[in-house]
Protein backbone atom coordinates (compact mmCIF):
# COMPACT_ATOMS: atom_id res chain seq x y z
CA UNK A 1 0.00 0.00 0.00
CA UNK A 2 1.32 3.42 -0.91
CA UNK A 3 0.81 6.02 1.78
CA UNK A 4 0.93 9.80 1.41
CA UNK A 5 0.34 12.56 3.98
CA UNK A 6 -1.11 15.99 3.15
CA UNK A 7 -0.78 19.15 5.27
CA UNK A 8 -4.51 19.18 6.05
CA UNK A 9 -7.96 17.95 5.02
CA UNK A 10 -8.26 20.65 2.35
CA UNK A 11 -4.99 19.69 0.69
CA UNK A 12 -6.03 16.02 0.73
CA UNK A 13 -9.42 16.85 -0.80
CA UNK A 14 -7.78 19.02 -3.47
CA UNK A 15 -5.35 16.25 -4.43
CA UNK A 16 -8.00 13.54 -4.64
CA UNK A 17 -10.47 15.83 -6.40
CA UNK A 18 -7.84 16.44 -9.05
CA UNK A 19 -7.10 12.71 -9.39
CA UNK A 20 -10.81 11.95 -9.88
CA UNK A 21 -11.37 14.72 -12.44
CA UNK A 22 -8.23 13.67 -14.36
CA UNK A 23 -9.56 10.11 -14.34
CA UNK A 24 -12.92 11.27 -15.73
CA UNK A 25 -11.15 13.15 -18.54
CA UNK A 26 -8.98 10.14 -19.38
CA UNK A 27 -11.75 7.57 -18.95
CA UNK A 28 -15.15 9.29 -19.46
CA UNK A 29 -17.11 6.11 -18.67
CA UNK A 30 -15.19 5.44 -15.44
CA UNK A 31 -17.01 3.42 -12.76
CA UNK A 32 -16.45 4.95 -9.32
CA UNK A 33 -17.10 3.35 -5.93
CA UNK A 34 -17.95 6.04 -3.38
CA UNK A 35 -18.19 6.43 0.41
CA UNK A 36 -20.34 8.68 2.54
CA UNK A 37 -19.41 10.02 5.98
CA UNK A 38 -17.55 12.97 7.42
CA UNK A 39 -14.19 12.21 5.79
CA UNK A 40 -15.25 12.69 2.13
CA UNK A 41 -17.17 15.93 2.78
CA UNK A 42 -14.16 18.00 1.63
CA UNK A 43 -13.70 15.80 -1.42
CA UNK A 44 -17.31 16.23 -2.55
CA UNK A 45 -17.14 20.01 -1.96
CA UNK A 46 -13.97 20.09 -4.04
CA UNK A 47 -15.50 18.00 -6.84
CA UNK A 48 -18.52 20.33 -6.91
CA UNK A 49 -16.22 23.39 -6.97
CA UNK A 50 -13.93 22.02 -9.69
CA UNK A 51 -16.90 20.89 -11.75
CA UNK A 52 -18.46 24.38 -11.65
CA UNK A 53 -15.10 25.84 -12.67
CA UNK A 54 -13.91 23.39 -15.33
CA UNK A 55 -17.17 21.80 -16.54
CA UNK A 56 -15.89 18.23 -16.86
CA UNK A 57 -18.45 15.88 -18.42
CA UNK A 58 -19.93 13.39 -15.93
CA UNK A 59 -22.57 12.11 -18.35
CA UNK A 60 -20.84 8.77 -18.96
CA UNK A 61 -19.56 8.33 -15.39
CA UNK A 62 -21.16 5.60 -13.26
CA UNK A 63 -21.10 5.41 -9.49
CA UNK A 64 -21.83 2.75 -6.90
CA UNK A 65 -22.00 3.77 -3.27
CA UNK A 66 -20.64 1.41 -0.66
CA UNK A 67 -23.60 1.21 1.64
CA UNK A 68 -27.05 2.35 2.75
CA UNK A 69 -29.04 2.22 5.97
CA UNK A 70 -31.86 -0.30 6.17
CA UNK A 71 -35.28 1.26 6.60
CA UNK A 72 -34.45 4.64 5.05
CA UNK A 73 -35.93 5.53 1.67
CA UNK A 74 -33.79 7.55 -0.78
CA UNK A 75 -35.96 10.59 0.00
CA UNK A 76 -35.25 10.33 3.75
CA UNK A 77 -32.83 13.08 4.76
CA UNK A 78 -30.78 10.61 6.84
CA UNK A 79 -30.23 8.22 3.94
CA UNK A 80 -26.85 7.99 2.30
CA UNK A 81 -28.61 8.43 -1.03
CA UNK A 82 -29.83 11.86 0.12
CA UNK A 83 -26.33 12.68 1.40
CA UNK A 84 -24.84 11.95 -2.02
CA UNK A 85 -27.56 13.86 -3.87
CA UNK A 86 -26.90 16.98 -1.82
CA UNK A 87 -23.11 16.78 -1.76
CA UNK A 88 -22.21 15.48 -5.22
CA UNK A 89 -24.87 14.30 -7.65
CA UNK A 90 -26.79 17.58 -7.57
CA UNK A 91 -23.62 19.44 -8.64
CA UNK A 92 -22.54 17.35 -11.64
CA UNK A 93 -24.21 16.21 -14.85
CA UNK A 94 -24.27 12.52 -13.91
CA UNK A 95 -27.29 10.68 -15.36
CA UNK A 96 -29.68 9.43 -12.66
CA UNK A 97 -29.65 5.98 -14.26
CA UNK A 98 -25.86 5.87 -13.83
CA UNK A 99 -26.12 6.25 -10.05
CA UNK A 100 -25.88 2.83 -8.39
CA UNK A 101 -27.30 2.64 -4.89
CA UNK A 102 -28.46 -0.02 -2.49
CA UNK A 103 -32.16 0.31 -1.69
CA UNK A 104 -32.55 0.51 2.09
CA UNK A 105 -36.27 -0.18 1.87
CA UNK A 106 -36.10 -3.17 -0.46
CA UNK A 107 -38.55 -5.84 0.73
CA UNK A 108 -36.07 -8.64 0.17
CA UNK A 109 -32.60 -7.61 1.37
CA UNK A 110 -30.85 -10.67 -0.09
CA UNK A 111 -32.41 -10.10 -3.50
CA UNK A 112 -31.40 -6.44 -3.33
CA UNK A 113 -27.79 -7.39 -2.52
CA UNK A 114 -27.76 -9.82 -5.45
CA UNK A 115 -29.15 -7.14 -7.74
CA UNK A 116 -26.34 -4.78 -6.69
CA UNK A 117 -23.62 -7.34 -7.36
CA UNK A 118 -25.07 -8.00 -10.81
CA UNK A 119 -25.36 -4.28 -11.57
CA UNK A 120 -21.67 -3.77 -10.74
CA UNK A 121 -20.66 -6.80 -12.80
CA UNK A 122 -22.83 -5.69 -15.74
CA UNK A 123 -20.78 -2.50 -16.19
CA UNK A 124 -17.48 -4.36 -15.96
CA UNK A 125 -16.69 -3.76 -12.29
CA UNK A 126 -15.43 -0.73 -10.37
CA UNK A 127 -12.40 1.13 -11.75
CA UNK A 128 -11.68 3.38 -8.80
CA UNK A 129 -13.00 2.75 -5.31
CA UNK A 130 -12.78 5.53 -2.74
CA UNK A 131 -13.00 4.37 0.88
CA UNK A 132 -13.11 5.90 4.33
CA UNK A 133 -12.24 3.86 7.42
CA UNK A 134 -14.10 3.48 10.69
CA UNK A 135 -12.26 4.02 13.99
CA UNK A 136 -12.90 0.28 14.51
CA UNK A 137 -11.18 -0.59 11.22
CA UNK A 138 -14.31 -1.17 9.15
CA UNK A 139 -14.52 -0.37 5.44
CA UNK A 140 -17.94 0.01 3.92
CA UNK A 141 -19.97 -1.39 6.79
CA UNK A 142 -17.89 -4.55 7.05
CA UNK A 143 -17.59 -4.57 10.82
CA UNK A 144 -14.80 -6.42 12.71
CA UNK A 145 -15.77 -9.96 13.64
CA UNK A 146 -14.88 -13.65 13.53
CA UNK A 147 -15.75 -13.74 9.84
CA UNK A 148 -16.30 -11.27 7.02
CA UNK A 149 -18.79 -11.62 4.20
CA UNK A 150 -17.42 -11.64 0.66
CA UNK A 151 -20.32 -10.14 -1.21
CA UNK A 152 -22.90 -7.40 -0.69
CA UNK A 153 -24.95 -8.27 2.38
CA UNK A 154 -27.10 -7.15 5.30
CA UNK A 155 -25.16 -6.13 8.43
CA UNK A 156 -25.98 -5.21 12.00
CA UNK A 157 -24.04 -2.08 12.85
CA UNK A 158 -21.68 -1.97 15.85
CA UNK A 159 -22.55 0.46 18.65
CA UNK A 160 -19.52 2.74 17.91
CA UNK A 161 -20.53 2.87 14.24
CA UNK A 162 -24.05 3.95 15.16
CA UNK A 163 -22.62 6.54 17.58
CA UNK A 164 -20.32 7.91 14.85
CA UNK A 165 -23.31 8.25 12.52
CA UNK A 166 -25.48 10.11 15.03
CA UNK A 167 -24.26 13.38 13.54
CA UNK A 168 -26.45 12.72 10.48
CA UNK A 169 -29.47 12.38 12.80
CA UNK A 170 -29.22 15.60 14.87
CA UNK A 171 -26.88 13.81 17.27
CA UNK A 172 -29.62 11.37 18.28
CA UNK A 173 -28.11 7.87 18.22
CA UNK A 174 -31.53 6.26 18.79
CA UNK A 175 -32.53 7.43 15.29
CA UNK A 176 -29.53 5.76 13.60
CA UNK A 177 -30.73 2.56 11.92
CA UNK A 178 -29.46 -0.68 13.45
CA UNK A 179 -28.83 -2.38 10.13
CA UNK A 180 -27.37 -1.52 6.76
CA UNK A 181 -26.66 -3.06 3.39
CA UNK A 182 -23.01 -2.95 2.38
CA UNK A 183 -20.68 -4.11 -0.35
CA UNK A 184 -18.69 -7.09 0.90
CA UNK A 185 -14.93 -7.45 1.14
CA UNK A 186 -14.61 -9.22 -2.21
CA UNK A 187 -16.81 -6.60 -3.87
CA UNK A 188 -14.43 -3.91 -2.58
CA UNK A 189 -11.24 -5.84 -3.35
CA UNK A 190 -12.40 -6.51 -6.93
CA UNK A 191 -12.02 -2.79 -7.73
CA UNK A 192 -9.12 -2.16 -10.09
CA UNK A 193 -7.71 0.64 -7.92
CA UNK A 194 -8.52 1.74 -4.37
CA UNK A 195 -7.93 5.03 -2.57
CA UNK A 196 -8.52 5.09 1.19
CA UNK A 197 -8.78 8.48 2.86
CA UNK A 198 -8.46 9.03 6.60
CA UNK A 199 -8.12 12.20 8.62
CA UNK A 200 -7.84 13.09 12.29
CA UNK A 201 -6.16 11.45 15.23
CA UNK A 202 -9.18 9.28 16.11
CA UNK A 203 -8.43 7.11 13.07
CA UNK A 204 -4.73 6.60 13.92
CA UNK A 205 -5.09 3.19 15.62
CA UNK A 206 -7.24 1.81 12.80
CA UNK A 207 -4.84 3.10 10.14
CA UNK A 208 -1.83 1.72 12.01
CA UNK A 209 -3.46 -1.72 12.24
CA UNK A 210 -4.47 -1.55 8.57
CA UNK A 211 -0.97 -0.67 7.38
CA UNK A 212 1.30 -2.52 9.79
CA UNK A 213 -0.75 -5.24 11.50
CA UNK A 214 -1.48 -8.71 10.15
CA UNK A 215 -4.40 -9.41 7.83
CA UNK A 216 -7.24 -10.11 10.21
CA UNK A 217 -11.04 -10.03 10.28
CA UNK A 218 -10.64 -8.00 13.50
CA UNK A 219 -9.50 -5.12 11.27
CA UNK A 220 -11.42 -5.45 7.99
CA UNK A 221 -9.32 -2.69 6.35
CA UNK A 222 -6.21 -4.88 6.79
CA UNK A 223 -7.50 -6.96 3.86
CA UNK A 224 -6.47 -4.05 1.64
CA UNK A 225 -2.91 -5.35 2.09
CA UNK A 226 -3.93 -8.12 -0.33
CA UNK A 227 -4.76 -5.65 -3.12
CA UNK A 228 -2.00 -4.59 -5.56
CA UNK A 229 -3.21 -1.02 -6.15
CA UNK A 230 -4.09 0.81 -2.94
CA UNK A 231 -3.24 4.44 -2.18
CA UNK A 232 -3.76 5.65 1.38
CA UNK A 233 -4.18 9.42 1.73
CA UNK A 234 -3.83 10.85 5.25
CA UNK A 235 -3.78 14.28 6.79
CA UNK A 236 -0.67 15.29 8.72
CA UNK A 237 -2.34 15.13 12.15
CA UNK A 238 -3.06 11.45 11.61
CA UNK A 239 0.31 10.73 9.97
CA UNK A 240 2.08 12.30 12.99
CA UNK A 241 0.40 9.73 15.23
CA UNK A 242 1.86 6.91 13.14
CA UNK A 243 5.43 8.17 13.31
C1 LIG B 1 -19.59 5.10 4.61
C2 LIG B 1 -18.65 3.99 4.85
C3 LIG B 1 -17.88 3.94 6.13
C4 LIG B 1 -17.16 5.25 6.44
C5 LIG B 1 -16.45 5.16 7.78
C6 LIG B 1 -15.79 6.47 8.16
O1 LIG B 1 -20.17 5.00 3.35
O2 LIG B 1 -18.55 3.14 4.05
O3 LIG B 1 -16.94 2.90 6.06
O4 LIG B 1 -16.24 5.53 5.42
O5 LIG B 1 -17.35 4.81 8.77
O6 LIG B 1 -16.78 7.42 8.38
P1 LIG B 1 -16.41 8.94 8.65
O7 LIG B 1 -15.81 9.46 7.40
O8 LIG B 1 -17.72 9.59 8.96
O9 LIG B 1 -15.45 8.95 9.79
Tab-separated table of C-alpha atoms in Angstrom, residues 17-18 20-21 24-25 43-58 88-94:
chain	number	residue	atom	x	y	z
A	17	UNK	CA	-10.474	15.828	-6.399
A	18	UNK	CA	-7.838	16.441	-9.048
A	20	UNK	CA	-10.812	11.955	-9.884
A	21	UNK	CA	-11.365	14.717	-12.444
A	24	UNK	CA	-12.923	11.266	-15.730
A	25	UNK	CA	-11.149	13.149	-18.537
A	43	UNK	CA	-13.701	15.799	-1.421
A	44	UNK	CA	-17.308	16.230	-2.555
A	45	UNK	CA	-17.141	20.008	-1.962
A	46	UNK	CA	-13.967	20.095	-4.036
A	47	UNK	CA	-15.500	18.002	-6.840
A	48	UNK	CA	-18.521	20.332	-6.905
A	49	UNK	CA	-16.216	23.388	-6.966
A	50	UNK	CA	-13.930	22.020	-9.687
A	51	UNK	CA	-16.901	20.887	-11.750
A	52	UNK	CA	-18.456	24.379	-11.652
A	53	UNK	CA	-15.103	25.839	-12.667
A	54	UNK	CA	-13.905	23.394	-15.325
A	55	UNK	CA	-17.166	21.805	-16.540
A	56	UNK	CA	-15.888	18.228	-16.860
A	57	UNK	CA	-18.449	15.880	-18.423
A	58	UNK	CA	-19.931	13.392	-15.928
A	88	UNK	CA	-22.206	15.483	-5.217
A	89	UNK	CA	-24.866	14.298	-7.652
A	90	UNK	CA	-26.786	17.582	-7.569
A	91	UNK	CA	-23.624	19.444	-8.640
A	92	UNK	CA	-22.543	17.349	-11.637
A	93	UNK	CA	-24.211	16.206	-14.849
A	94	UNK	CA	-24.273	12.516	-13.911
